[in-house]
PDB file of C-alpha atoms in Angstrom:
ATOM      1  CA  GLY A  16     -16.467  16.862 -49.854  1.00  0.00           C
ATOM      2  CA  LYS A  17     -15.496  13.697 -48.063  1.00  0.00           C
ATOM      3  CA  VAL A  18     -11.965  13.767 -46.691  1.00  0.00           C
ATOM      4  CA  ASN A  19      -9.701  11.416 -44.793  1.00  0.00           C
ATOM      5  CA  PHE A  20      -6.964  13.310 -42.973  1.00  0.00           C
ATOM      6  CA  ALA A  21      -3.999  11.663 -41.279  1.00  0.00           C
ATOM      7  CA  PHE A  22      -4.979  13.228 -37.927  1.00  0.00           C
ATOM      8  CA  GLN A  23      -8.477  13.703 -36.543  1.00  0.00           C
ATOM      9  CA  TYR A  24      -7.411  16.986 -34.906  1.00  0.00           C
ATOM     10  CA  ARG A  25      -5.156  19.381 -36.859  1.00  0.00           C
ATOM     11  CA  ASP A  26      -4.359  22.815 -35.418  1.00  0.00           C
ATOM     12  CA  PRO A  27      -1.382  24.803 -36.782  1.00  0.00           C
ATOM     13  CA  HIS A  28      -1.381  27.618 -34.208  1.00  0.00           C
ATOM     14  CA  LEU A  29      -0.161  30.346 -36.570  1.00  0.00           C
ATOM     15  CA  ARG A  30      -1.738  33.675 -37.426  1.00  0.00           C
ATOM     16  CA  PRO A  31      -3.317  32.657 -40.776  1.00  0.00           C
ATOM     17  CA  ASN A  32      -5.185  29.817 -39.045  1.00  0.00           C
ATOM     18  CA  MET A  33      -6.945  32.438 -36.909  1.00  0.00           C
ATOM     19  CA  ASP A  34      -8.798  33.473 -40.093  1.00  0.00           C
ATOM     20  CA  GLN A  35     -12.000  31.433 -40.153  1.00  0.00           C
ATOM     21  CA  ASP A  36     -12.174  31.544 -43.960  1.00  0.00           C
ATOM     22  CA  ILE A  37      -8.685  30.049 -44.275  1.00  0.00           C
ATOM     23  CA  SER A  38      -9.157  27.401 -41.592  1.00  0.00           C
ATOM     24  CA  GLY A  39     -12.559  26.611 -43.112  1.00  0.00           C
ATOM     25  CA  MET A  40     -11.041  25.972 -46.533  1.00  0.00           C
ATOM     26  CA  LEU A  41      -8.257  23.845 -45.070  1.00  0.00           C
ATOM     27  CA  PHE A  42     -10.590  22.176 -42.554  1.00  0.00           C
ATOM     28  CA  THR A  43      -8.122  22.845 -39.737  1.00  0.00           C
ATOM     29  CA  ASN A  44      -8.997  23.251 -36.074  1.00  0.00           C
ATOM     30  CA  ASN A  45      -8.552  26.359 -33.945  1.00  0.00           C
ATOM     31  CA  VAL A  46      -8.252  26.472 -30.168  1.00  0.00           C
ATOM     32  CA  ASP A  47     -10.289  29.679 -29.838  1.00  0.00           C
ATOM     33  CA  ARG A  48     -13.280  28.162 -31.599  1.00  0.00           C
ATOM     34  CA  ASP A  49     -13.029  24.473 -30.720  1.00  0.00           C
ATOM     35  CA  TRP A  50     -12.373  24.457 -26.971  1.00  0.00           C
ATOM     36  CA  SER A  51     -14.555  25.917 -24.238  1.00  0.00           C
ATOM     37  CA  ILE A  52     -11.616  25.573 -21.825  1.00  0.00           C
ATOM     38  CA  TRP A  53      -8.159  25.422 -23.379  1.00  0.00           C
ATOM     39  CA  GLY A  54      -4.635  25.015 -22.052  1.00  0.00           C
ATOM     40  CA  HIS A  55      -3.844  26.121 -18.508  1.00  0.00           C
ATOM     41  CA  ASN A  56      -7.039  28.161 -18.187  1.00  0.00           C
ATOM     42  CA  LEU A  57      -9.115  26.178 -15.717  1.00  0.00           C
ATOM     43  CA  GLY A  58      -9.188  29.254 -13.471  1.00  0.00           C
ATOM     44  CA  LYS A  59     -11.867  30.832 -15.674  1.00  0.00           C
ATOM     45  CA  VAL A  60     -14.511  28.486 -14.233  1.00  0.00           C
ATOM     46  CA  PHE A  61     -14.148  29.742 -10.655  1.00  0.00           C
ATOM     47  CA  PRO A  62     -16.213  32.787  -9.622  1.00  0.00           C
ATOM     48  CA  VAL A  63     -14.482  35.579  -7.711  1.00  0.00           C
ATOM     49  CA  GLY A  64     -14.408  34.777  -4.002  1.00  0.00           C
ATOM     50  CA  TYR A  65     -15.211  31.097  -4.565  1.00  0.00           C
ATOM     51  CA  SER A  66     -14.340  28.447  -1.973  1.00  0.00           C
ATOM     52  CA  ASN A  67     -10.732  28.202  -0.806  1.00  0.00           C
ATOM     53  CA  ASN A  68     -11.028  24.414  -1.072  1.00  0.00           C
ATOM     54  CA  ILE A  69     -10.371  24.584  -4.822  1.00  0.00           C
ATOM     55  CA  TYR A  70      -6.701  25.319  -4.127  1.00  0.00           C
ATOM     56  CA  ALA A  71      -4.018  22.687  -3.713  1.00  0.00           C
ATOM     57  CA  LEU A  72      -2.742  21.777  -0.269  1.00  0.00           C
ATOM     58  CA  VAL A  73       1.035  22.248  -0.611  1.00  0.00           C
ATOM     59  CA  GLY A  74       3.292  22.106   2.428  1.00  0.00           C
ATOM     60  CA  GLY A  75       0.234  21.980   4.669  1.00  0.00           C
ATOM     61  CA  LYS A  76      -1.189  25.255   3.304  1.00  0.00           C
ATOM     62  CA  ARG A  77      -3.645  26.150   0.552  1.00  0.00           C
ATOM     63  CA  ASP A  78      -1.727  27.493  -2.456  1.00  0.00           C
ATOM     64  CA  ASN A  79      -3.671  29.648  -4.928  1.00  0.00           C
ATOM     65  CA  GLU A  80      -1.166  28.921  -7.703  1.00  0.00           C
ATOM     66  CA  GLN A  81      -2.483  25.351  -8.099  1.00  0.00           C
ATOM     67  CA  TYR A  82      -5.785  23.485  -7.809  1.00  0.00           C
ATOM     68  CA  CYS A  83      -7.105  20.554  -5.840  1.00  0.00           C
ATOM     69  CA  PHE A  84      -8.710  18.201  -8.358  1.00  0.00           C
ATOM     70  CA  SER A  85     -10.384  15.975  -5.782  1.00  0.00           C
ATOM     71  CA  ALA A  86     -12.377  18.775  -4.118  1.00  0.00           C
ATOM     72  CA  ILE A  87     -16.123  18.632  -4.716  1.00  0.00           C
ATOM     73  CA  GLU A  88     -16.032  22.434  -5.050  1.00  0.00           C
ATOM     74  CA  THR A  89     -13.677  22.108  -8.036  1.00  0.00           C
ATOM     75  CA  LYS A  90     -15.958  19.660  -9.792  1.00  0.00           C
ATOM     76  CA  ASN A  91     -19.085  21.683  -8.993  1.00  0.00           C
ATOM     77  CA  ALA A  92     -17.565  24.841 -10.472  1.00  0.00           C
ATOM     78  CA  ILE A  93     -16.665  23.043 -13.713  1.00  0.00           C
ATOM     79  CA  VAL A  94     -20.119  21.483 -13.955  1.00  0.00           C
ATOM     80  CA  GLN A  95     -21.771  24.866 -13.355  1.00  0.00           C
ATOM     81  CA  TYR A  96     -19.549  26.469 -16.003  1.00  0.00           C
ATOM     82  CA  ILE A  97     -20.566  23.830 -18.546  1.00  0.00           C
ATOM     83  CA  VAL A  98     -24.269  24.159 -17.783  1.00  0.00           C
ATOM     84  CA  ASP A  99     -24.222  27.969 -17.720  1.00  0.00           C
ATOM     85  CA  ASN A 100     -22.302  28.338 -20.979  1.00  0.00           C
ATOM     86  CA  HIS A 101     -23.584  25.402 -23.004  1.00  0.00           C
ATOM     87  CA  GLY A 102     -26.740  24.016 -21.413  1.00  0.00           C
ATOM     88  CA  ILE A 103     -27.486  20.350 -20.909  1.00  0.00           C
ATOM     89  CA  ASP A 104     -29.666  18.992 -23.728  1.00  0.00           C
ATOM     90  CA  ASN A 105     -30.031  19.603 -27.461  1.00  0.00           C
ATOM     91  CA  ARG A 106     -26.570  21.064 -28.019  1.00  0.00           C
ATOM     92  CA  ASN A 107     -23.388  20.259 -29.887  1.00  0.00           C
ATOM     93  CA  PRO A 108     -20.521  18.444 -28.134  1.00  0.00           C
ATOM     94  CA  GLN A 109     -17.987  20.682 -26.414  1.00  0.00           C
ATOM     95  CA  TRP A 110     -14.257  20.264 -25.730  1.00  0.00           C
ATOM     96  CA  PHE A 111     -12.593  21.019 -22.388  1.00  0.00           C
ATOM     97  CA  THR A 112      -9.013  20.904 -21.125  1.00  0.00           C
ATOM     98  CA  ILE A 113      -8.823  19.896 -17.463  1.00  0.00           C
ATOM     99  CA  SER A 114      -5.238  20.624 -16.570  1.00  0.00           C
ATOM    100  CA  PRO A 115      -3.183  21.977 -13.658  1.00  0.00           C
ATOM    101  CA  ASN A 116      -1.588  25.400 -13.829  1.00  0.00           C
ATOM    102  CA  ASP A 117       1.846  25.533 -15.454  1.00  0.00           C
ATOM    103  CA  ASN A 118       3.980  24.758 -12.396  1.00  0.00           C
ATOM    104  CA  ASP A 119       5.222  21.747 -10.411  1.00  0.00           C
ATOM    105  CA  LYS A 120       2.925  22.082  -7.394  1.00  0.00           C
ATOM    106  CA  VAL A 121       0.728  19.078  -6.537  1.00  0.00           C
ATOM    107  CA  CYS A 122      -2.154  18.881  -4.063  1.00  0.00           C
ATOM    108  CA  MET A 123      -1.355  16.599  -1.148  1.00  0.00           C
ATOM    109  CA  CYS A 124      -4.678  16.704   0.702  1.00  0.00           C
ATOM    110  CA  ASP A 125      -6.055  13.450   2.123  1.00  0.00           C
ATOM    111  CA  ALA A 126      -8.455  12.923  -0.785  1.00  0.00           C
ATOM    112  CA  CYS A 127      -5.760  13.467  -3.436  1.00  0.00           C
ATOM    113  CA  LEU A 128      -3.331  11.206  -1.571  1.00  0.00           C
ATOM    114  CA  LYS A 129      -5.988   8.486  -1.407  1.00  0.00           C
ATOM    115  CA  LEU A 130      -6.374   8.705  -5.185  1.00  0.00           C
ATOM    116  CA  GLY A 131      -2.615   8.229  -5.581  1.00  0.00           C
ATOM    117  CA  ASN A 132      -1.084  11.723  -5.887  1.00  0.00           C
ATOM    118  CA  LYS A 133       2.637  12.027  -5.206  1.00  0.00           C
ATOM    119  CA  THR A 134       4.696  15.174  -4.682  1.00  0.00           C
ATOM    120  CA  ASN A 135       5.576  15.216  -8.391  1.00  0.00           C
ATOM    121  CA  ASN A 136       2.501  13.491  -9.834  1.00  0.00           C
ATOM    122  CA  ALA A 137      -1.003  14.982 -10.009  1.00  0.00           C
ATOM    123  CA  THR A 138      -2.230  12.548 -12.663  1.00  0.00           C
ATOM    124  CA  PRO A 139      -4.366  10.350 -10.350  1.00  0.00           C
ATOM    125  CA  ALA A 140      -6.609  13.169  -9.074  1.00  0.00           C
ATOM    126  CA  VAL A 141      -6.843  14.869 -12.472  1.00  0.00           C
ATOM    127  CA  ILE A 142      -7.873  11.683 -14.285  1.00  0.00           C
ATOM    128  CA  ALA A 143     -10.373  10.773 -11.552  1.00  0.00           C
ATOM    129  CA  LEU A 144     -12.072  14.140 -12.045  1.00  0.00           C
ATOM    130  CA  MET A 145     -12.006  13.803 -15.839  1.00  0.00           C
ATOM    131  CA  ASN A 146     -13.625  10.369 -15.652  1.00  0.00           C
ATOM    132  CA  GLN A 147     -16.398  11.772 -13.443  1.00  0.00           C
ATOM    133  CA  LEU A 148     -17.003  14.642 -15.871  1.00  0.00           C
ATOM    134  CA  GLY A 149     -16.922  12.263 -18.829  1.00  0.00           C
ATOM    135  CA  GLU A 150     -19.607  10.136 -17.236  1.00  0.00           C
ATOM    136  CA  GLN A 151     -21.785  13.127 -16.339  1.00  0.00           C
ATOM    137  CA  PHE A 152     -21.428  14.718 -19.808  1.00  0.00           C
ATOM    138  CA  PRO A 153     -21.110  11.740 -22.195  1.00  0.00           C
ATOM    139  CA  LYS A 154     -21.456  13.867 -25.352  1.00  0.00           C
ATOM    140  CA  ASP A 155     -18.563  16.180 -24.428  1.00  0.00           C
ATOM    141  CA  HIS A 156     -14.806  15.627 -24.550  1.00  0.00           C
ATOM    142  CA  PHE A 157     -12.353  16.144 -21.687  1.00  0.00           C
ATOM    143  CA  TYR A 158      -8.572  16.259 -22.156  1.00  0.00           C
ATOM    144  CA  THR A 159      -5.644  16.894 -19.879  1.00  0.00           C
ATOM    145  CA  ILE A 160      -2.123  17.945 -20.861  1.00  0.00           C
ATOM    146  CA  GLY A 161       0.584  15.284 -20.502  1.00  0.00           C
ATOM    147  CA  TYR A 162       3.141  17.697 -19.127  1.00  0.00           C
ATOM    148  CA  ARG A 163       5.072  18.317 -15.905  1.00  0.00           C
ATOM    149  CA  THR A 164       2.968  16.920 -13.031  1.00  0.00           C
ATOM    150  CA  THR A 165       0.520  15.156 -15.370  1.00  0.00           C
ATOM    151  CA  GLU A 166       3.029  13.531 -17.714  1.00  0.00           C
ATOM    152  CA  GLU A 167       2.942  10.232 -15.797  1.00  0.00           C
ATOM    153  CA  VAL A 168       0.479   7.700 -17.198  1.00  0.00           C
ATOM    154  CA  PRO A 169      -2.588   6.908 -15.041  1.00  0.00           C
ATOM    155  CA  LEU A 170      -3.012   3.468 -13.532  1.00  0.00           C
ATOM    156  CA  VAL A 171      -6.735   3.427 -14.348  1.00  0.00           C
ATOM    157  CA  ASN A 172      -8.405   3.356 -17.756  1.00  0.00           C
ATOM    158  CA  MET A 173      -9.802   6.663 -18.943  1.00  0.00           C
ATOM    159  CA  ALA A 174     -13.415   7.265 -19.973  1.00  0.00           C
ATOM    160  CA  PRO A 175     -14.333   6.847 -23.675  1.00  0.00           C
ATOM    161  CA  ASN A 176     -14.768  10.605 -24.157  1.00  0.00           C
ATOM    162  CA  THR A 177     -11.450  11.651 -22.596  1.00  0.00           C
ATOM    163  CA  GLY A 178      -7.919  12.015 -23.904  1.00  0.00           C
ATOM    164  CA  VAL A 179      -4.491  13.542 -23.400  1.00  0.00           C
ATOM    165  CA  LEU A 180      -2.502  16.310 -25.088  1.00  0.00           C
ATOM    166  CA  LEU A 181       0.984  14.869 -24.669  1.00  0.00           C
ATOM    167  CA  SER A 182       3.712  17.514 -24.763  1.00  0.00           C
ATOM    168  CA  THR A 183       6.781  16.994 -26.964  1.00  0.00           C
ATOM    169  CA  VAL A 184       8.766  19.601 -25.028  1.00  0.00           C
ATOM    170  CA  ASN A 185      11.274  17.025 -23.746  1.00  0.00           C
ATOM    171  CA  ILE A 186      12.168  15.625 -27.153  1.00  0.00           C
ATOM    172  CA  SER A 187      15.511  16.737 -28.556  1.00  0.00           C
ATOM    173  CA  LYS A 188      14.095  17.999 -31.864  1.00  0.00           C
ATOM    174  CA  ALA A 189      16.679  16.910 -34.408  1.00  0.00           C
ATOM    175  CA  PRO A 190      15.579  17.048 -38.068  1.00  0.00           C
ATOM    176  CA  ILE A 191      14.891  13.302 -38.017  1.00  0.00           C
ATOM    177  CA  LEU A 192      13.341  11.699 -34.940  1.00  0.00           C
ATOM    178  CA  ASP A 193      15.385   8.565 -34.355  1.00  0.00           C
ATOM    179  CA  LYS A 194      14.581   6.052 -31.615  1.00  0.00           C
ATOM    180  CA  GLY A 195      18.312   5.610 -31.205  1.00  0.00           C
ATOM    181  CA  ASN A 196      18.107   8.948 -29.393  1.00  0.00           C
ATOM    182  CA  SER A 197      17.240   8.373 -25.735  1.00  0.00           C
ATOM    183  CA  HIS A 198      14.857  11.383 -25.664  1.00  0.00           C
ATOM    184  CA  VAL A 199      12.911  10.045 -28.638  1.00  0.00           C
ATOM    185  CA  ARG A 200      12.877   6.490 -27.283  1.00  0.00           C
ATOM    186  CA  ARG A 201      11.580   7.666 -23.908  1.00  0.00           C
ATOM    187  CA  PHE A 202       8.844   9.713 -25.607  1.00  0.00           C
ATOM    188  CA  SER A 203       7.816   6.791 -27.815  1.00  0.00           C
ATOM    189  CA  THR A 204       7.520   4.555 -24.744  1.00  0.00           C
ATOM    190  CA  LEU A 205       5.496   7.167 -22.882  1.00  0.00           C
ATOM    191  CA  LEU A 206       3.157   7.627 -25.846  1.00  0.00           C
ATOM    192  CA  GLY A 207       2.591   3.883 -26.071  1.00  0.00           C
ATOM    193  CA  GLN A 208       1.763   3.714 -22.364  1.00  0.00           C
ATOM    194  CA  TRP A 209      -0.795   6.524 -22.686  1.00  0.00           C
ATOM    195  CA  LYS A 210      -2.417   4.798 -25.670  1.00  0.00           C
ATOM    196  CA  LYS A 211      -3.146   1.786 -23.470  1.00  0.00           C
ATOM    197  CA  LYS A 212      -5.121   3.965 -21.040  1.00  0.00           C
ATOM    198  CA  THR A 213      -6.932   6.548 -23.155  1.00  0.00           C
ATOM    199  CA  PRO A 214      -8.999   6.473 -26.371  1.00  0.00           C
ATOM    200  CA  ALA A 215      -7.173   9.454 -27.900  1.00  0.00           C
ATOM    201  CA  VAL A 216      -3.633  10.806 -27.761  1.00  0.00           C
ATOM    202  CA  TYR A 217      -3.093  14.271 -29.225  1.00  0.00           C
ATOM    203  CA  LEU A 218       0.289  15.994 -29.232  1.00  0.00           C
ATOM    204  CA  TRP A 219       1.169  19.474 -28.061  1.00  0.00           C
ATOM    205  CA  ASP A 220       4.035  20.069 -30.472  1.00  0.00           C
ATOM    206  CA  TYR A 221       6.206  23.159 -31.065  1.00  0.00           C
ATOM    207  CA  ILE A 222       6.941  24.772 -34.448  1.00  0.00           C
ATOM    208  CA  SER A 223       8.099  28.359 -33.833  1.00  0.00           C
ATOM    209  CA  ASN A 224      11.141  30.230 -32.622  1.00  0.00           C
ATOM    210  CA  PHE A 225       9.694  31.491 -29.350  1.00  0.00           C
ATOM    211  CA  ASP A 226      12.744  33.665 -28.644  1.00  0.00           C
ATOM    212  CA  GLU A 227      12.020  35.849 -31.681  1.00  0.00           C
ATOM    213  CA  TYR A 228       9.057  35.282 -33.979  1.00  0.00           C
ATOM    214  CA  LEU A 229      10.498  37.575 -36.693  1.00  0.00           C
ATOM    215  CA  THR A 230      13.690  35.552 -37.036  1.00  0.00           C
ATOM    216  CA  PRO A 231      13.367  33.094 -39.969  1.00  0.00           C
ATOM    217  CA  PHE A 232      12.734  29.592 -38.691  1.00  0.00           C
ATOM    218  CA  PRO A 233      12.772  27.359 -41.801  1.00  0.00           C
ATOM    219  CA  ASN A 234      11.565  24.072 -40.335  1.00  0.00           C
ATOM    220  CA  LEU A 235       8.990  23.054 -42.955  1.00  0.00           C
ATOM    221  CA  MET A 236      10.840  19.926 -44.115  1.00  0.00           C
ATOM    222  CA  ARG A 237      11.659  18.703 -40.620  1.00  0.00           C
ATOM    223  CA  VAL A 238       8.061  19.262 -39.479  1.00  0.00           C
ATOM    224  CA  GLN A 239       6.889  17.113 -42.389  1.00  0.00           C
ATOM    225  CA  GLU A 240       9.233  14.292 -41.378  1.00  0.00           C
ATOM    226  CA  GLN A 241       8.249  14.570 -37.718  1.00  0.00           C
ATOM    227  CA  LEU A 242       4.530  14.431 -38.521  1.00  0.00           C
ATOM    228  CA  LEU A 243       5.135  11.170 -40.379  1.00  0.00           C
ATOM    229  CA  PHE A 244       6.967   9.831 -37.333  1.00  0.00           C
ATOM    230  CA  PHE A 245       4.128  10.839 -34.996  1.00  0.00           C
ATOM    231  CA  LYS A 246       1.523   9.291 -37.287  1.00  0.00           C
ATOM    232  CA  ASN A 247       3.426   6.002 -37.374  1.00  0.00           C
ATOM    233  CA  GLU A 248       3.581   6.082 -33.565  1.00  0.00           C
ATOM    234  CA  GLY A 249      -0.227   6.140 -33.417  1.00  0.00           C
ATOM    235  CA  VAL A 250      -0.884   9.804 -32.613  1.00  0.00           C
ATOM    236  CA  ASP A 251      -4.538  10.759 -33.216  1.00  0.00           C
ATOM    237  CA  GLY A 252      -4.304  14.554 -33.416  1.00  0.00           C
ATOM    238  CA  ILE A 253      -1.837  17.399 -33.178  1.00  0.00           C
ATOM    239  CA  PHE A 254      -1.761  20.962 -31.868  1.00  0.00           C
ATOM    240  CA  MET A 255       1.259  22.696 -33.426  1.00  0.00           C
ATOM    241  CA  ASN A 256       2.194  25.488 -31.020  1.00  0.00           C
ATOM    242  CA  GLY A 257       3.306  28.358 -33.226  1.00  0.00           C
ATOM    243  CA  SER A 258       3.309  32.144 -33.114  1.00  0.00           C
ATOM    244  CA  GLY A 259      -0.472  32.267 -32.655  1.00  0.00           C
ATOM    245  CA  TYR A 260      -1.728  35.803 -33.095  1.00  0.00           C
ATOM    246  CA  ASP A 261       1.640  37.280 -34.161  1.00  0.00           C
ATOM    247  CA  TYR A 262       3.295  37.321 -37.563  1.00  0.00           C
ATOM    248  CA  ALA A 263       6.106  34.833 -38.177  1.00  0.00           C
ATOM    249  CA  PRO A 264       8.027  34.118 -41.413  1.00  0.00           C
ATOM    250  CA  PHE A 265       6.526  31.302 -43.487  1.00  0.00           C
ATOM    251  CA  ASP A 266       3.409  31.172 -41.280  1.00  0.00           C
ATOM    252  CA  ASP A 267       1.184  31.310 -44.385  1.00  0.00           C
ATOM    253  CA  VAL A 268       2.947  28.208 -45.690  1.00  0.00           C
TER     254      VAL A 268
END
């Protein structure tokens, strides 16, 4: 049938959504099926023993815990991964997350500095690479994660087939999101700034008790209210980070 959902991307990352029959009936998304590269998994594109230039220059030394996004070797490895796994012509669009590893290290090589990198901001080099990939593969979609060193909004406009997964980790998640709260107001401002630079803003939201999945976490009503807030703020899609492959109370709801 023809449907018109509030969000163009809808992924409740809970165990029932891993079942293709269930997600098919509900027409929800699933990271394992929808994304060729997801989350902080860029490392999968680099062959064993690949060039050392892919690593970030931190404190004057190459650091294998983070990547250099301006290096031609980094781009070439991603391009080769796309071609090897998906081909070039006569194929369906693919989705890729181009994001740093989950730490605060930023490449400070000459090329990254020229693009605008700062010690706490890797956004310039990451977005430059995404724009290049978006131009080379116009049918595919490239997203970064607005989080830690890539939370800051780029100064340049992003390609039409790119976007951001903006993390809500810094919002104080009260039952009602009120802009009178400084955390909520800051997030709303940040979201608005991203919307001026990119065609699509998705959220990386959080809906589980990550300390103990088996402890009841009855947040259904507050999630409903928060989704309405996010929709009114202009969010285009949402990944709801839940218990994933593990059981959690109410996950079927």
